[in-house]
Short mmCIF file of C-alpha atoms in Angstrom, two decimals:
data_model
loop_
_atom_site.label_atom_id
_atom_site.label_comp_id
_atom_site.label_asym_id
_atom_site.label_seq_id
_atom_site.Cartn_x
_atom_site.Cartn_y
_atom_site.Cartn_z
CA MET A 645 -144.88 -96.81 -87.46
CA LYS A 646 -141.36 -97.86 -86.64
CA GLY A 647 -140.33 -101.47 -86.93
CA ARG A 648 -140.52 -103.91 -84.06
CA ARG A 649 -137.43 -104.60 -82.06
CA SER A 650 -134.97 -107.14 -83.25
CA GLY A 651 -133.64 -109.77 -80.92
CA SER A 652 -131.76 -113.03 -80.67
CA GLY A 653 -131.64 -116.13 -78.53
CA PRO A 654 -134.20 -118.87 -77.97
CA ASP A 655 -136.32 -116.89 -75.49
CA ARG A 656 -136.57 -113.94 -77.84
CA THR A 657 -137.35 -116.19 -80.81
CA ALA A 658 -140.07 -117.94 -78.87
CA ARG A 659 -141.70 -114.64 -77.99
CA ARG A 660 -141.61 -113.44 -81.58
CA ARG A 661 -143.39 -116.62 -82.63
CA GLY A 662 -146.01 -115.93 -80.00
CA ARG A 663 -145.20 -119.03 -77.94
CA ALA A 664 -146.59 -119.43 -74.46
CA PHE A 665 -144.50 -120.37 -71.48
CA GLY A 666 -145.52 -123.43 -69.46
CA ASN A 667 -148.52 -124.33 -71.67
CA PRO A 668 -149.25 -126.35 -74.83
CA CYS A 669 -148.74 -123.35 -77.13
CA ALA A 670 -144.99 -123.67 -76.57
CA THR A 671 -144.85 -126.39 -79.21
CA GLY A 672 -145.18 -123.78 -81.93
CA ASP A 673 -147.39 -126.22 -83.86
CA PRO A 674 -149.01 -124.21 -86.71
CA THR A 675 -152.16 -126.31 -86.31
CA HIS A 676 -152.65 -124.55 -83.02
CA ARG A 677 -153.11 -121.19 -84.72
CA ARG A 678 -156.20 -119.57 -86.10
CA PRO A 679 -156.90 -116.11 -87.49
CA ALA A 680 -157.54 -113.29 -85.03
CA ARG A 681 -160.80 -111.41 -85.13
CA ARG A 682 -162.08 -108.21 -83.60
CA PRO A 683 -163.51 -108.42 -80.06
CA ARG A 684 -167.19 -108.40 -79.27
CA GLN A 685 -168.79 -107.57 -75.95
CA ALA A 686 -170.51 -110.94 -75.92
CA ASP A 687 -167.09 -112.63 -75.77
CA LEU A 688 -166.63 -111.41 -72.19
CA GLY A 689 -169.23 -113.81 -70.89
CA ARG A 690 -167.97 -116.82 -72.85
CA ARG A 691 -164.24 -116.75 -72.19
CA ASP A 692 -164.22 -119.14 -69.25
CA ALA A 693 -166.21 -121.79 -71.13
CA ALA A 694 -164.24 -121.46 -74.35
CA PHE A 695 -160.93 -121.71 -72.55
CA SER A 696 -161.79 -125.04 -70.92
CA SER A 697 -161.49 -126.97 -74.21
CA SER A 698 -158.52 -128.96 -75.59
CA PRO A 699 -154.92 -127.72 -75.27
CA GLY A 700 -154.76 -126.87 -78.98
CA CYS A 701 -157.96 -124.90 -78.75
CA ARG A 702 -156.69 -123.22 -75.59
CA CYS A 703 -153.54 -122.18 -77.43
CA SER A 704 -155.33 -120.61 -80.36
CA MET A 705 -157.94 -119.13 -78.06
CA LEU A 706 -155.21 -117.52 -75.97
CA LYS A 707 -153.55 -115.98 -79.02
CA SER A 708 -156.84 -114.78 -80.42
CA LEU A 709 -157.93 -113.48 -77.04
CA MET A 710 -154.65 -111.67 -76.64
CA ARG A 711 -155.25 -109.82 -79.86
CA HIS A 712 -158.84 -109.04 -78.88
CA THR A 713 -157.95 -107.64 -75.50
CA LEU A 714 -154.97 -105.70 -76.82
CA LEU A 715 -157.39 -103.86 -79.06
CA THR A 716 -159.31 -102.80 -75.97
CA LEU A 717 -156.16 -102.19 -73.98
CA ALA A 718 -154.97 -99.88 -76.73
CA GLY A 719 -157.70 -97.53 -75.66
CA LEU A 720 -155.96 -97.11 -72.33
CA ALA A 721 -152.66 -95.74 -73.59
CA THR A 722 -154.27 -92.41 -74.35
CA ALA A 723 -156.49 -92.68 -71.35
CA ALA A 724 -156.51 -90.88 -68.11
CA PRO A 725 -153.77 -88.92 -66.63
CA ALA A 726 -153.57 -88.62 -62.93
CA PHE A 727 -154.57 -85.01 -63.41
CA GLY A 728 -158.10 -85.07 -64.82
CA VAL A 729 -157.70 -83.27 -68.18
CA ALA A 730 -157.17 -86.18 -70.56
CA PHE A 731 -153.43 -86.85 -70.49
CA ARG A 732 -152.27 -83.20 -70.38
CA VAL A 733 -150.36 -82.08 -67.30
CA PRO A 734 -150.77 -78.27 -67.24
CA ASP A 735 -149.15 -77.86 -63.80
CA GLN A 736 -145.44 -77.19 -64.37
CA ASP A 737 -144.32 -74.66 -61.74
CA ALA A 738 -145.36 -73.61 -58.25
CA ARG A 739 -145.88 -69.91 -59.05
CA ALA A 740 -148.04 -70.69 -62.08
CA ILE A 741 -150.00 -73.37 -60.20
CA ALA A 742 -150.75 -70.88 -57.42
CA ARG A 743 -152.17 -68.55 -60.09
CA GLY A 744 -154.41 -71.22 -61.62
CA ASN A 745 -151.81 -71.66 -64.40
CA ALA A 746 -152.69 -68.16 -65.65
CA PHE A 747 -149.04 -67.40 -66.38
CA THR A 748 -148.59 -67.18 -70.16
CA ALA A 749 -148.62 -63.37 -70.26
CA THR A 750 -146.51 -63.08 -67.08
CA ALA A 751 -143.89 -65.85 -67.41
CA ASP A 752 -141.39 -64.01 -65.22
CA ASN A 753 -139.31 -66.92 -63.96
CA PRO A 754 -137.45 -69.78 -65.71
CA SER A 755 -140.62 -71.90 -65.97
CA ALA A 756 -141.44 -69.58 -68.87
CA ILE A 757 -139.74 -72.30 -70.93
CA TYR A 758 -143.00 -74.25 -70.55
CA TYR A 759 -145.61 -71.51 -70.13
CA ASN A 760 -144.24 -69.07 -72.73
CA PRO A 761 -140.59 -69.35 -73.80
CA ALA A 762 -140.59 -65.74 -75.06
CA GLY A 763 -140.73 -64.65 -71.43
CA ILE A 764 -137.10 -65.60 -70.81
CA SER A 765 -136.06 -62.56 -72.92
CA PHE A 766 -137.28 -60.29 -70.12
CA LEU A 767 -135.31 -62.11 -67.39
CA GLU A 768 -131.97 -60.75 -66.24
CA GLY A 769 -128.80 -62.77 -65.84
CA THR A 770 -128.61 -66.52 -65.33
CA ARG A 771 -131.32 -68.34 -63.39
CA PHE A 772 -132.13 -71.83 -62.17
CA ARG A 773 -135.44 -73.15 -60.83
CA ALA A 774 -136.61 -76.55 -59.58
CA SER A 775 -140.18 -77.49 -58.77
CA ALA A 776 -142.04 -80.60 -57.57
CA TYR A 777 -145.74 -81.42 -57.80
CA PRO A 778 -146.95 -84.38 -55.67
CA ILE A 779 -150.66 -85.19 -55.97
CA LEU A 780 -153.08 -87.57 -54.24
CA LEU A 781 -156.36 -88.18 -56.04
CA GLU A 782 -159.49 -90.25 -55.67
CA VAL A 783 -162.03 -91.20 -58.32
CA GLU A 784 -165.30 -92.91 -57.32
CA HIS A 785 -167.68 -94.87 -59.51
CA ASP A 786 -171.25 -95.61 -58.46
CA ALA A 787 -172.76 -98.27 -60.72
CA PRO A 788 -176.47 -98.18 -61.66
CA GLY A 789 -176.98 -101.16 -59.33
CA GLY A 790 -175.51 -99.29 -56.37
CA ALA A 791 -172.00 -100.83 -56.17
CA ARG A 792 -169.25 -98.32 -55.39
CA THR A 793 -165.64 -98.66 -56.57
CA THR A 794 -162.80 -96.31 -55.67
CA THR A 795 -159.33 -95.93 -57.15
CA ARG A 796 -156.47 -97.13 -55.00
CA ASP A 797 -154.72 -94.42 -53.01
CA LYS A 798 -151.38 -93.66 -54.61
CA LEU A 799 -149.18 -90.61 -54.21
CA GLN A 800 -148.05 -89.50 -57.65
CA GLY A 801 -146.10 -86.55 -58.88
CA VAL A 802 -143.90 -84.85 -61.41
CA ALA A 803 -140.85 -82.62 -61.13
CA GLN A 804 -139.40 -79.84 -63.25
CA LEU A 805 -135.98 -78.26 -63.79
CA TYR A 806 -135.40 -74.99 -65.66
CA PHE A 807 -132.28 -73.01 -66.55
CA THR A 808 -132.16 -69.68 -68.42
CA SER A 809 -129.52 -67.13 -69.38
CA THR A 810 -129.71 -63.66 -70.92
CA PRO A 811 -126.09 -62.63 -71.65
CA ASP A 812 -125.37 -58.96 -70.84
CA ARG A 813 -129.03 -58.04 -71.25
CA GLY A 814 -128.67 -58.64 -74.96
CA ALA A 815 -131.34 -59.23 -77.58
CA PHE A 816 -130.98 -63.01 -77.32
CA ALA A 817 -131.63 -65.39 -74.47
CA TRP A 818 -131.55 -69.14 -74.16
CA GLY A 819 -132.75 -71.78 -71.77
CA VAL A 820 -133.51 -75.44 -71.27
CA GLY A 821 -136.28 -77.18 -69.39
CA LEU A 822 -136.89 -80.72 -68.21
CA TYR A 823 -140.59 -81.32 -67.48
CA THR A 824 -143.59 -83.61 -67.99
CA PRO A 825 -146.20 -82.20 -70.41
CA TYR A 826 -148.22 -85.44 -70.35
CA GLY A 827 -148.82 -87.91 -67.56
CA LEU A 828 -150.95 -90.85 -66.64
CA GLY A 829 -151.47 -92.76 -63.40
CA THR A 830 -154.80 -94.38 -62.63
CA LEU A 831 -155.15 -97.64 -60.68
CA TRP A 832 -158.46 -99.40 -59.99
CA PRO A 833 -158.86 -102.62 -57.96
CA ASP A 834 -158.26 -105.79 -59.97
CA ASP A 835 -161.77 -106.99 -59.11
CA ALA A 836 -163.56 -103.81 -60.28
CA PRO A 837 -166.83 -104.68 -62.07
CA PHE A 838 -165.62 -102.82 -65.18
CA ARG A 839 -162.15 -104.43 -65.14
CA ALA A 840 -162.59 -105.61 -68.74
CA LEU A 841 -162.17 -101.94 -69.73
CA GLY A 842 -158.88 -101.62 -67.87
CA THR A 843 -157.61 -101.35 -64.31
CA LYS A 844 -154.21 -99.69 -64.67
CA ALA A 845 -152.81 -96.98 -66.92
CA GLU A 846 -149.47 -95.35 -66.21
CA LEU A 847 -147.48 -93.11 -68.50
CA MET A 848 -144.12 -91.60 -67.71
CA TYR A 849 -143.47 -88.83 -70.22
CA LEU A 850 -140.35 -86.69 -69.98
CA THR A 851 -139.47 -83.71 -72.19
CA LEU A 852 -136.10 -82.01 -72.70
CA ASN A 853 -136.87 -78.61 -74.22
CA PRO A 854 -134.07 -76.19 -75.21
CA VAL A 855 -135.29 -72.79 -76.45
CA VAL A 856 -133.84 -69.61 -77.94
CA ALA A 857 -135.59 -66.25 -77.54
CA TRP A 858 -135.09 -63.04 -79.51
CA ARG A 859 -136.15 -59.55 -78.46
CA PRO A 860 -136.25 -57.43 -81.63
CA LEU A 861 -137.99 -54.58 -79.77
CA PRO A 862 -137.87 -53.57 -76.10
CA THR A 863 -141.54 -54.57 -75.79
CA LEU A 864 -141.63 -57.67 -78.01
CA ALA A 865 -140.03 -61.12 -77.78
CA ILE A 866 -140.39 -64.35 -79.74
CA ALA A 867 -138.99 -67.79 -78.98
CA ALA A 868 -138.93 -71.36 -80.23
CA GLY A 869 -137.21 -74.66 -79.60
CA PRO A 870 -137.33 -78.42 -80.16
CA SER A 871 -138.81 -80.88 -77.70
CA VAL A 872 -137.06 -84.23 -77.27
CA ASP A 873 -139.47 -86.62 -75.57
CA PHE A 874 -139.23 -89.99 -73.84
CA GLY A 875 -142.29 -92.02 -72.91
CA LYS A 876 -142.92 -95.27 -71.06
CA ALA A 877 -146.39 -96.86 -70.91
CA ASP A 878 -147.55 -99.53 -68.43
CA LEU A 879 -151.11 -100.78 -68.99
CA ARG A 880 -153.23 -103.54 -67.47
CA GLN A 881 -156.63 -105.02 -68.26
CA SER A 882 -158.62 -107.94 -66.85
CA ILE A 883 -159.59 -110.48 -69.52
CA GLY A 884 -161.27 -113.39 -67.76
CA PRO A 885 -163.66 -114.43 -65.00
CA SER A 886 -160.91 -114.22 -62.38
CA PRO A 887 -159.18 -110.94 -61.44
CA ALA A 888 -155.91 -112.83 -61.91
CA ASP A 889 -156.69 -113.26 -65.62
CA GLN A 890 -154.90 -110.21 -66.98
CA LEU A 891 -153.19 -108.70 -69.95
CA ASN A 892 -150.25 -106.34 -69.41
CA PHE A 893 -148.48 -104.12 -71.92
CA THR A 894 -145.26 -102.20 -71.35
CA GLY A 895 -143.43 -100.17 -73.97
CA THR A 896 -141.13 -97.19 -74.50
CA ASP A 897 -140.34 -94.71 -77.24
CA PHE A 898 -138.66 -91.40 -78.08
CA GLY A 899 -140.37 -88.60 -79.97
CA LEU A 900 -139.89 -85.06 -81.26
CA ALA A 901 -142.06 -81.96 -81.12
CA ALA A 902 -141.57 -78.19 -80.95
CA THR A 903 -142.59 -75.25 -78.77
CA ALA A 904 -142.89 -71.53 -79.49
CA GLY A 905 -144.06 -68.35 -77.82
CA VAL A 906 -144.65 -64.62 -78.26
CA MET A 907 -144.80 -61.94 -75.57
CA TRP A 908 -145.77 -58.32 -76.10
CA ARG A 909 -145.58 -55.70 -73.34
CA PRO A 910 -146.89 -52.49 -74.91
CA HIS A 911 -147.44 -50.80 -71.55
CA ALA A 912 -146.24 -51.21 -67.98
CA LYS A 913 -149.76 -52.26 -66.98
CA HIS A 914 -150.47 -54.67 -69.84
CA SER A 915 -148.79 -57.79 -71.18
CA PHE A 916 -149.99 -60.29 -73.78
CA GLY A 917 -148.68 -63.79 -74.39
CA VAL A 918 -149.19 -66.71 -76.75
CA SER A 919 -147.68 -70.16 -76.22
CA TYR A 920 -147.76 -73.13 -78.59
CA ARG A 921 -146.76 -76.80 -78.50
CA SER A 922 -146.81 -78.77 -81.73
CA PRO A 923 -148.46 -82.17 -82.22
CA GLY A 924 -146.29 -85.25 -81.89
CA GLU A 925 -146.20 -89.00 -82.39
CA MET A 926 -145.21 -91.90 -80.17
CA THR A 927 -144.92 -95.58 -81.05
CA PHE A 928 -144.44 -97.46 -77.80
CA ASP A 929 -142.38 -100.55 -78.52
CA GLY A 930 -142.54 -103.36 -75.98
CA GLU A 931 -144.20 -106.60 -74.94
CA ALA A 932 -147.70 -107.75 -74.14
CA GLU A 933 -148.18 -110.58 -71.66
CA THR A 934 -151.42 -112.52 -71.25
CA ALA A 935 -152.24 -114.73 -68.26
CA LEU A 936 -155.47 -116.72 -68.45
CA GLY A 937 -156.51 -119.95 -66.76
CA GLY A 938 -152.94 -120.85 -65.83
CA ALA A 939 -151.57 -120.31 -69.34
CA ARG A 940 -149.19 -117.49 -70.19
CA LEU A 941 -148.26 -115.92 -73.50
CA GLU A 942 -145.80 -113.15 -74.38
CA GLN A 943 -145.63 -111.30 -77.70
CA ASP A 944 -143.91 -108.23 -79.09
CA ALA A 945 -146.33 -105.35 -79.51
CA THR A 946 -146.28 -101.70 -80.50
CA TYR A 947 -148.76 -98.93 -79.90
CA HIS A 948 -148.84 -95.80 -82.06
CA LEU A 949 -150.25 -92.70 -80.38
CA SER A 950 -150.85 -89.19 -81.73
CA LEU A 951 -150.23 -86.34 -79.31
CA PRO A 952 -152.23 -83.11 -79.56
CA GLN A 953 -151.12 -79.58 -80.26
CA HIS A 954 -152.17 -76.92 -77.81
CA VAL A 955 -152.34 -73.12 -77.80
CA ILE A 956 -152.54 -70.79 -74.78
CA VAL A 957 -153.45 -67.10 -75.06
CA GLY A 958 -153.13 -64.79 -72.05
CA TRP A 959 -153.52 -61.19 -70.88
CA SER A 960 -151.91 -59.79 -67.73
CA PHE A 961 -153.09 -56.56 -66.12
CA ARG A 962 -151.03 -54.74 -63.46
CA PRO A 963 -153.04 -51.81 -62.05
CA THR A 964 -150.08 -51.12 -59.73
CA PRO A 965 -146.63 -52.71 -59.49
CA ALA A 966 -147.86 -54.68 -56.45
CA TRP A 967 -150.79 -56.39 -58.21
CA ASN A 968 -150.88 -58.75 -61.18
CA PHE A 969 -154.14 -60.16 -62.57
CA GLU A 970 -154.16 -62.59 -65.50
CA VAL A 971 -156.65 -64.55 -67.57
CA ASN A 972 -155.73 -67.37 -70.01
CA VAL A 973 -157.61 -69.48 -72.53
CA ASP A 974 -155.96 -72.86 -73.20
CA TRP A 975 -157.09 -74.98 -76.17
CA THR A 976 -156.03 -78.60 -76.78
CA ASP A 977 -156.63 -80.34 -80.11
CA TRP A 978 -157.94 -83.63 -78.73
CA ASN A 979 -159.55 -84.36 -82.11
CA VAL A 980 -156.16 -85.69 -83.19
CA VAL A 981 -156.75 -88.57 -80.77
CA ASP A 982 -159.27 -90.02 -83.20
CA THR A 983 -157.70 -93.41 -83.88
CA ALA A 984 -154.62 -95.26 -82.68
CA THR A 985 -152.78 -98.19 -84.23
CA LEU A 986 -151.86 -101.36 -82.41
CA GLY A 987 -149.09 -103.47 -83.94
CA LEU A 988 -148.95 -107.22 -83.32
CA PRO A 989 -147.14 -110.08 -85.07
CA GLY A 990 -150.43 -111.06 -86.72
CA GLY A 991 -150.98 -107.60 -88.21
CA ASP A 992 -151.99 -104.06 -87.28
CA ALA A 993 -155.37 -102.86 -86.06
CA GLU A 994 -156.93 -99.45 -85.51
CA VAL A 995 -158.77 -98.37 -82.37
CA SER A 996 -161.30 -95.52 -82.46
CA PHE A 997 -161.47 -92.81 -79.79
CA ASP A 998 -163.50 -89.88 -81.15
CA TRP A 999 -162.20 -87.54 -78.45
CA GLU A 1000 -163.33 -83.92 -78.57
CA SER A 1001 -161.11 -80.83 -78.48
CA GLY A 1002 -161.60 -78.74 -75.38
CA PHE A 1003 -160.69 -75.60 -73.46
CA MET A 1004 -159.29 -74.71 -70.08
CA TYR A 1005 -160.10 -71.28 -68.66
CA GLU A 1006 -157.53 -69.96 -66.18
CA PHE A 1007 -157.60 -67.01 -63.77
CA GLY A 1008 -154.89 -65.85 -61.38
CA VAL A 1009 -153.75 -63.00 -59.15
CA THR A 1010 -150.53 -62.19 -57.28
CA ARG A 1011 -150.00 -59.56 -54.57
CA THR A 1012 -146.41 -58.57 -53.86
CA PHE A 1013 -145.49 -57.09 -50.46
CA PRO A 1014 -142.40 -55.23 -49.25
CA GLY A 1015 -139.64 -57.48 -48.00
CA GLY A 1016 -139.89 -60.07 -50.79
CA LEU A 1017 -143.18 -61.72 -49.83
CA ALA A 1018 -145.78 -62.54 -52.50
CA VAL A 1019 -149.16 -64.26 -52.21
CA SER A 1020 -151.02 -65.80 -55.16
CA ALA A 1021 -154.40 -67.42 -55.77
CA GLY A 1022 -156.03 -68.92 -58.83
CA TYR A 1023 -158.76 -71.01 -60.40
CA TRP A 1024 -159.12 -72.95 -63.63
CA TYR A 1025 -161.85 -74.97 -65.27
CA GLY A 1026 -161.34 -77.82 -67.74
CA GLU A 1027 -163.99 -79.15 -70.12
CA GLU A 1028 -164.88 -82.81 -70.64
CA THR A 1029 -163.00 -84.52 -73.47
CA VAL A 1030 -164.15 -88.15 -73.73
CA PRO A 1031 -167.72 -88.84 -74.98
CA ASP A 1032 -169.89 -91.32 -73.09
CA ALA A 1033 -169.73 -93.89 -75.89
CA ARG A 1034 -165.90 -94.07 -75.56
CA TYR A 1035 -165.72 -93.65 -71.79
CA LYS A 1036 -163.50 -95.95 -69.75
CA PRO A 1037 -163.17 -95.72 -65.95
CA ILE A 1038 -159.42 -95.73 -66.43
CA VAL A 1039 -160.01 -92.21 -67.81
CA PRO A 1040 -161.23 -89.96 -64.97
CA ASP A 1041 -162.61 -87.46 -67.46
CA VAL A 1042 -164.94 -84.97 -65.79
CA ALA A 1043 -165.60 -81.25 -65.94
CA LEU A 1044 -162.83 -80.19 -63.58
CA HIS A 1045 -162.71 -77.23 -61.17
CA VAL A 1046 -159.28 -76.48 -59.67
CA PHE A 1047 -158.56 -73.98 -56.87
CA SER A 1048 -155.11 -72.98 -55.61
CA ALA A 1049 -153.24 -70.61 -53.32
CA GLY A 1050 -149.59 -70.14 -52.50
CA VAL A 1051 -146.91 -67.99 -50.94
CA ALA A 1052 -143.46 -67.02 -52.24
CA TRP A 1053 -140.51 -65.50 -50.43
CA LYS A 1054 -137.41 -63.86 -51.91
CA TRP A 1055 -134.27 -63.95 -49.80
CA GLY A 1056 -131.25 -62.45 -51.50
CA ALA A 1057 -130.64 -64.36 -54.72
CA TRP A 1058 -132.98 -67.16 -53.65
CA GLU A 1059 -136.72 -67.58 -54.07
CA LEU A 1060 -138.82 -70.24 -52.30
CA GLU A 1061 -142.46 -71.07 -52.95
CA ALA A 1062 -145.16 -73.40 -51.55
CA VAL A 1063 -148.63 -73.97 -53.03
CA TYR A 1064 -151.74 -75.99 -52.21
CA GLN A 1065 -154.14 -77.07 -54.97
CA LEU A 1066 -157.61 -78.64 -54.74
CA GLY A 1067 -159.19 -80.36 -57.75
CA TRP A 1068 -162.90 -81.20 -57.76
CA GLY A 1069 -164.94 -82.89 -60.45
CA PRO A 1070 -168.70 -82.83 -59.82
CA THR A 1071 -170.64 -85.99 -60.61
CA ARG A 1072 -170.57 -87.04 -64.25
CA THR A 1073 -173.26 -89.54 -65.26
CA VAL A 1074 -172.14 -91.85 -68.07
CA THR A 1075 -174.67 -93.72 -70.22
CA GLY A 1076 -174.25 -95.75 -73.38
CA SER A 1077 -170.65 -96.83 -72.76
CA GLU A 1078 -169.20 -99.96 -74.38
CA GLY A 1079 -171.39 -102.84 -73.25
CA GLY A 1080 -172.74 -100.63 -70.47
CA LEU A 1081 -169.68 -101.55 -68.38
CA ALA A 1082 -168.74 -97.95 -67.58
CA ASP A 1083 -172.28 -96.67 -67.04
CA GLY A 1084 -172.83 -94.88 -63.74
CA ASP A 1085 -171.73 -91.81 -61.81
CA PHE A 1086 -168.10 -90.66 -61.55
CA THR A 1087 -166.69 -88.09 -59.12
CA TYR A 1088 -163.13 -86.74 -58.84
CA LEU A 1089 -161.22 -85.20 -55.93
CA SER A 1090 -157.51 -84.38 -55.71
CA HIS A 1091 -155.15 -82.70 -53.27
CA ALA A 1092 -151.76 -81.48 -54.46
CA LEU A 1093 -148.77 -79.50 -53.26
CA SER A 1094 -146.19 -77.71 -55.30
CA LEU A 1095 -142.81 -76.69 -53.92
CA ALA A 1096 -140.21 -74.66 -55.78
CA ALA A 1097 -136.79 -73.15 -55.25
CA GLY A 1098 -134.97 -70.80 -57.59
CA ARG A 1099 -131.74 -68.84 -57.69
CA LYS A 1100 -130.39 -65.94 -59.70
CA PHE A 1101 -126.66 -65.96 -60.44
#
């Protein structure tokens, strides 16, 4: 874990000492401190009574409570993406999305940098492609008692930029991509009955990925490149009897990973592809702010998160030049998200996840017509990742079915594409969650568009 940020000035010094602003803790009196302990579910029902004691007790309670709730909040940083498959974002280009992301063995445009970087070896000349993926999703929770809670409507999205070049049809090609392999964006009402497990989890994760590809044989290409990553986390959890009693954490970090790919085209009708992304690490460095009963406390905090490796294997079959069918199997090593480490001035703590590795199964087809028109359709299925015992509503983890269709049009050196995608998660019944707070039925529904434009130079 990297060290906490240094700082200067009275405000910074006060925060590093864990002083509150506008409350008795600002005295910094050591008699107002007491050792932190791990949270218990029973604490949730006693916080309002405990906090109504003397100012000194309130100060130490606030610091202790901050540590307790940060331990729970830590479970949100690896929580739900806006996209329903833990925090992976598999949708990185309009053509691939239209084909149900079954694109690893095809990878015939610059988005190959994400789907299979070896594919850029088979592209001609210099190419640029930009794509956008806005999504609107809704997750519903029906509690055992009948209460229904729905996520707040919020249009989210990611964008991608890709550039590739194959000089003089040589054996080497290179490219660079800017995309979002992970993402997070779930927002529940502040008064949700399970708000103690979290109400907001947002992760902005941006990757700059240069790659180099080599084609030692006319039918074989291999590629690899580093991944320079930037992440920003914004998390919120309710910690008291009032929805206004909240704890917020924000932090940023840079990380490194690597990508690689292989493509083999032994026959005009058959193509095989393998794509790999290495595991990574992030230590979000920022501040945690607690507001409870009119008191407010800010402290430096870090959150160390392991990121999973994933492997995609694909086969493309072209019975005629006009048709392209593909099937992919995509595996993500979610077992690496076993524990995470939360760093606070009072010491570090580990949070258990026990996530399970899972698969996505992807199927796609494209029909090309004379005149530059192409139509694609696809489907993919993603397995559940989070066990009931570790389930948090901030993680819309369900068995996910995703359907898509799109149209592409080539006009001279330009190519335009538009895609619609529907995501549906049938009811998942959760039992045995922490304190029973997340027990109930969860359903997932999303609508997304993907728009892309590309040019060959």
